[in-house]
Short mmCIF file of C-alpha atoms in Angstrom, two decimals:
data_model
loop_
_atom_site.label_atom_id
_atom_site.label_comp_id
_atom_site.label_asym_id
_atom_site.label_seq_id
_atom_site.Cartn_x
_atom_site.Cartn_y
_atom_site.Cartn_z
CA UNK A 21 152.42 223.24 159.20
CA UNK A 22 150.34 226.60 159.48
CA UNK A 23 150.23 228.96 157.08
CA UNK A 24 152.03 232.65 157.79
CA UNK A 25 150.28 234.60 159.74
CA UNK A 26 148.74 237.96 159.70
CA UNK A 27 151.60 240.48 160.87
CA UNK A 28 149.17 243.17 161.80
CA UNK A 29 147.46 241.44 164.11
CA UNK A 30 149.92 239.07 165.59
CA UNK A 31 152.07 242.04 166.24
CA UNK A 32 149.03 243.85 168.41
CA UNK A 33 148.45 240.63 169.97
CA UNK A 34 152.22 239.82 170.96
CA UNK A 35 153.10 243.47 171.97
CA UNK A 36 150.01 243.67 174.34
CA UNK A 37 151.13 239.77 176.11
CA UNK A 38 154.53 241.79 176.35
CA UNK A 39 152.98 244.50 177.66
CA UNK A 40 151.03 242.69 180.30
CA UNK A 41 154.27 240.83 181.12
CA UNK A 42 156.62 244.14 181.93
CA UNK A 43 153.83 244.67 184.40
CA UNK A 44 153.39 241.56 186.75
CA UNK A 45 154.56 242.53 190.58
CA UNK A 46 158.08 241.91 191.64
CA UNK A 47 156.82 239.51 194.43
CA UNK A 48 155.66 236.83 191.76
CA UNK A 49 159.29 236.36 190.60
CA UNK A 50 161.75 234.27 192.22
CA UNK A 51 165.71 234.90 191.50
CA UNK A 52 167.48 232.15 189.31
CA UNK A 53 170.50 233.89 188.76
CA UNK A 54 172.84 236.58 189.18
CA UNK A 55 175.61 237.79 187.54
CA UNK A 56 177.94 241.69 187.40
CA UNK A 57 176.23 242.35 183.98
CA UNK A 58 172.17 241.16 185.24
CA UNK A 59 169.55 239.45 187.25
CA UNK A 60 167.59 236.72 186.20
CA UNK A 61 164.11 235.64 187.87
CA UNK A 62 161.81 233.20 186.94
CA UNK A 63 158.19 232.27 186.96
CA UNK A 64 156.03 229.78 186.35
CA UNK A 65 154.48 230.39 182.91
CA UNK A 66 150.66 230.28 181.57
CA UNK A 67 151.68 229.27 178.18
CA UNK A 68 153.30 225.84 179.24
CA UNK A 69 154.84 223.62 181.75
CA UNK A 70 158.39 225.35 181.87
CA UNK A 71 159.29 228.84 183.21
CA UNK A 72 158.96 232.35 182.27
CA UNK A 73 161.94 234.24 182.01
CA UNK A 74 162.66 237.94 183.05
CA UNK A 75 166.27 239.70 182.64
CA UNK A 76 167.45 242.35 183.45
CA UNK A 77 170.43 244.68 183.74
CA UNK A 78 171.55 248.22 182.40
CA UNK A 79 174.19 248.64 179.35
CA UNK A 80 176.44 251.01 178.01
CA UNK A 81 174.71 252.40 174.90
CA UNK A 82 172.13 254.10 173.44
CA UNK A 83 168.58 252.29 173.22
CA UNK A 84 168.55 251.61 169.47
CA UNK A 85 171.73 250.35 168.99
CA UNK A 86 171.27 247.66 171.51
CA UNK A 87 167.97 246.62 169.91
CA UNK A 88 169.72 246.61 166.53
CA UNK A 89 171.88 243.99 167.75
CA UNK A 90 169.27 241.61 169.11
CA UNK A 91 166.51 241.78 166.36
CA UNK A 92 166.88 240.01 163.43
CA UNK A 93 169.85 241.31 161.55
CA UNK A 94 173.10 241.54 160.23
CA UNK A 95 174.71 242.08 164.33
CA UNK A 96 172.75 239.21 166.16
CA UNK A 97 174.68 236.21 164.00
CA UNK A 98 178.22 237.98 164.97
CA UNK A 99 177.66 238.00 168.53
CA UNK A 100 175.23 235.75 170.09
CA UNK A 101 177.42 232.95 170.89
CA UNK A 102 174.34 230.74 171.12
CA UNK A 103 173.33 231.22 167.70
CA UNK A 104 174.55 229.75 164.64
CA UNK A 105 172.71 230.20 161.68
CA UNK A 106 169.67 232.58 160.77
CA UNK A 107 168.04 233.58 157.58
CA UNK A 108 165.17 235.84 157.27
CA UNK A 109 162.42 234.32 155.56
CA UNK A 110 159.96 236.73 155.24
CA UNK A 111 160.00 240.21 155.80
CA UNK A 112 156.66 242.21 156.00
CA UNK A 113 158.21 245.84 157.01
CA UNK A 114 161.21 247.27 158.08
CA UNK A 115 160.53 246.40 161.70
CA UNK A 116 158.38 242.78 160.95
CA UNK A 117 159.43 239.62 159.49
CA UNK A 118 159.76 235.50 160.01
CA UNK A 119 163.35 233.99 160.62
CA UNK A 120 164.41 230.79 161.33
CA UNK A 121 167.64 230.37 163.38
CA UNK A 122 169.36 227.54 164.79
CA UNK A 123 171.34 227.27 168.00
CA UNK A 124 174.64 225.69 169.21
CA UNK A 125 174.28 222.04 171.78
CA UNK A 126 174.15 223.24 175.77
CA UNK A 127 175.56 221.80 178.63
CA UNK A 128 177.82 219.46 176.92
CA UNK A 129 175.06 218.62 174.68
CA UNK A 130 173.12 217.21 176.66
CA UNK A 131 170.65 219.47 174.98
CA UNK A 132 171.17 219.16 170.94
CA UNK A 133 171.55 221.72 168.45
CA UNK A 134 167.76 223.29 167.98
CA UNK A 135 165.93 224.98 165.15
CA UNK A 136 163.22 227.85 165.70
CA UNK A 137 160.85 229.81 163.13
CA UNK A 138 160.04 233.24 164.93
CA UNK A 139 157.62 236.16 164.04
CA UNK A 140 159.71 239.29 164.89
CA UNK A 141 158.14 242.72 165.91
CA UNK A 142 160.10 245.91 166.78
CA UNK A 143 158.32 248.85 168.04
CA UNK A 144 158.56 252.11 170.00
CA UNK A 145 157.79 251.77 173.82
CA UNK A 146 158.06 254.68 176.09
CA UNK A 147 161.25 257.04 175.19
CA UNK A 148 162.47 253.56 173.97
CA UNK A 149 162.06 250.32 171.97
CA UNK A 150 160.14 246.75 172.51
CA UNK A 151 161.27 243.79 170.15
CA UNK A 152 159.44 241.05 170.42
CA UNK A 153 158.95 237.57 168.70
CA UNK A 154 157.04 234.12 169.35
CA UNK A 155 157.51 230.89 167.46
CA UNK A 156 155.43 229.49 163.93
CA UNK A 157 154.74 226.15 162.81
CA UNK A 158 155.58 227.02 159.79
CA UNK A 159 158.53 225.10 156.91
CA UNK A 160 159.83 221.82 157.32
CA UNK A 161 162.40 221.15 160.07
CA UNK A 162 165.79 220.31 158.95
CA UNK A 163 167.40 217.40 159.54
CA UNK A 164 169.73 216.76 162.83
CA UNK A 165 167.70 219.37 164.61
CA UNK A 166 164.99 219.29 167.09
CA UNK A 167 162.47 222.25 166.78
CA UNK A 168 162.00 223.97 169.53
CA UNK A 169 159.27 227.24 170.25
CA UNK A 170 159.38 229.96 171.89
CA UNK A 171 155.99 231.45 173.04
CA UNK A 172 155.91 234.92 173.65
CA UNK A 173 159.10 236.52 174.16
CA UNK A 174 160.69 239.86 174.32
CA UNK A 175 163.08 242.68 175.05
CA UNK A 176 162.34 246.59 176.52
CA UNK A 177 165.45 248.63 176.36
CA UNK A 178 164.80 252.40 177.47
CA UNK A 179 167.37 255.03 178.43
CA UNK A 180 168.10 255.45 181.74
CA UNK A 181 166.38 258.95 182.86
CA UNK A 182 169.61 259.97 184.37
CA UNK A 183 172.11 258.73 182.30
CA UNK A 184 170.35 258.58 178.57
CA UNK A 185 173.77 257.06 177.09
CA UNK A 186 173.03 254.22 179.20
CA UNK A 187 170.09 251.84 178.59
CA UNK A 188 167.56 249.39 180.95
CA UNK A 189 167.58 246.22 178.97
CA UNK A 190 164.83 243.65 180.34
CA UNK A 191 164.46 240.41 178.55
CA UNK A 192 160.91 237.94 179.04
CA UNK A 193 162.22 235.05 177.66
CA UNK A 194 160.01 231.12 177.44
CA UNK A 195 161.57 228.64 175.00
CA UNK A 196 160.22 225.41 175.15
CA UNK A 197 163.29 223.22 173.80
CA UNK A 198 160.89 219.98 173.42
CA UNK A 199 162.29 216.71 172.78
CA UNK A 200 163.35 214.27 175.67
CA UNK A 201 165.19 216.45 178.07
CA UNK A 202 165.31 216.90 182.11
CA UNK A 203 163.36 219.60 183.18
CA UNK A 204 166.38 220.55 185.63
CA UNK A 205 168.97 220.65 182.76
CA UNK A 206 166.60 223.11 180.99
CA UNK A 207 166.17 225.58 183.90
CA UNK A 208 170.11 225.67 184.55
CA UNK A 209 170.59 226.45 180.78
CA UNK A 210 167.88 229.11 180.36
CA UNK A 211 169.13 230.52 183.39
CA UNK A 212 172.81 231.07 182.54
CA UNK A 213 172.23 231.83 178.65
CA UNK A 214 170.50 235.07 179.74
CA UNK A 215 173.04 236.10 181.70
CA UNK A 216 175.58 234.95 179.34
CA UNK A 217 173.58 236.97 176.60
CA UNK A 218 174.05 240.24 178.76
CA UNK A 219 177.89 239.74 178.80
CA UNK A 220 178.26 238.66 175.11
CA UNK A 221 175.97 241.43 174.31
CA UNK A 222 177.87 244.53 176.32
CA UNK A 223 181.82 243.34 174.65
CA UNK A 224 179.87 242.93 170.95
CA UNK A 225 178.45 247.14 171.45
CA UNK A 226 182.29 247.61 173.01
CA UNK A 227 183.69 246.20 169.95
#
């Protein structure tokens, strides 16, 4: 179990991979999925032997109240249908802290209910906002779950230059879910839980 980390520099360190992310060329990424409310590609990705992730899609709302419901917070737990418990467990600043969530069996659980201890980091990018997170060995994992980690991850939203009441949301997404499951049942749910996450996010801002 590691010890919490220093926010400072984790936070420099995750926003930069983010960074560096948001920037690879659109001919590395190969479409997994497409839905009314976004496009998913995928990746292989450097950190393990899964995929990265990239969303995308535009919603209608200003840039910080989208962000407000996907960091950690009083929204995320009301919407996110995938979620089903978090608790902050540390909070550094306003826009910095450790939670651990759990999340809700997939595919007719065939992939178990799953714990994960995140770092989270919100922070101004362009005329918008980055949130960003990446998993900690860190507390003891409770029973009947299988803890799961998700190395660097993240979400730009930014208004849309012609339409600022409407926001670009892209999502970089790479949960490894661990324990003894197909590789192909893990792509198909990664793949339609960010899409899924689009649509569950646009009727919770609606609401």
């Amino acid at each position: 179990m590691d010890l919490l980390p220093d926010p400072a520099s984790l936070a420099t360190k995750l926003q930069n991979t983010l960074l560096r992310y948001h920037s690879i060329a659109d001919s590395e990424w190969r479409i997994a999925r497409k839905t009314k409310d976004a496009v998913v590609w995928r990746k292989p990705s450097e950190e393990f032997s899964g995929y990265l992730y990239k969303a995308q899609g535009v919603v209608e709302d200003v840039t910080n109240r989208i962000v407000d419901h996907i960091r950690p917070g009083p929204y995320r737990l009301d919407w996110d249908s995938l979620m089903t418990t978090m608790d902050i467990v540390e909070m550094f600043e306003e826009n910095c802290c450790v939670m651990r969530y759990t999340t809700a069996g997939q595919l007719w659980n065939i992939i178990a209910p799953r714990e994960f201890v995140d770092f989270s980091y919100t922070t101004t990018y362009e005329d918008g906002l980055l949130s960003c997170g990446i998993s900690l060995n860190y507390g003891e994992v409770r029973p009947n779950f299988v803890r799961g980690f998700n190395h660097p991850c993240g979400w730009f939203c930014v208004p849309l230059k012609d339409c600022p009441s409407h926001s670009l949301l892209t999502g970089y997404i790479q949960t490894e879910l661990r324990g003894m499951l197909p590789q192909s049942a893990v792509d198909t749910a990664m793949a339609s839980t960010l899409a899924n996450f689009y649509s569950d996010l646009k009727k919770a801002l609606k609401s």
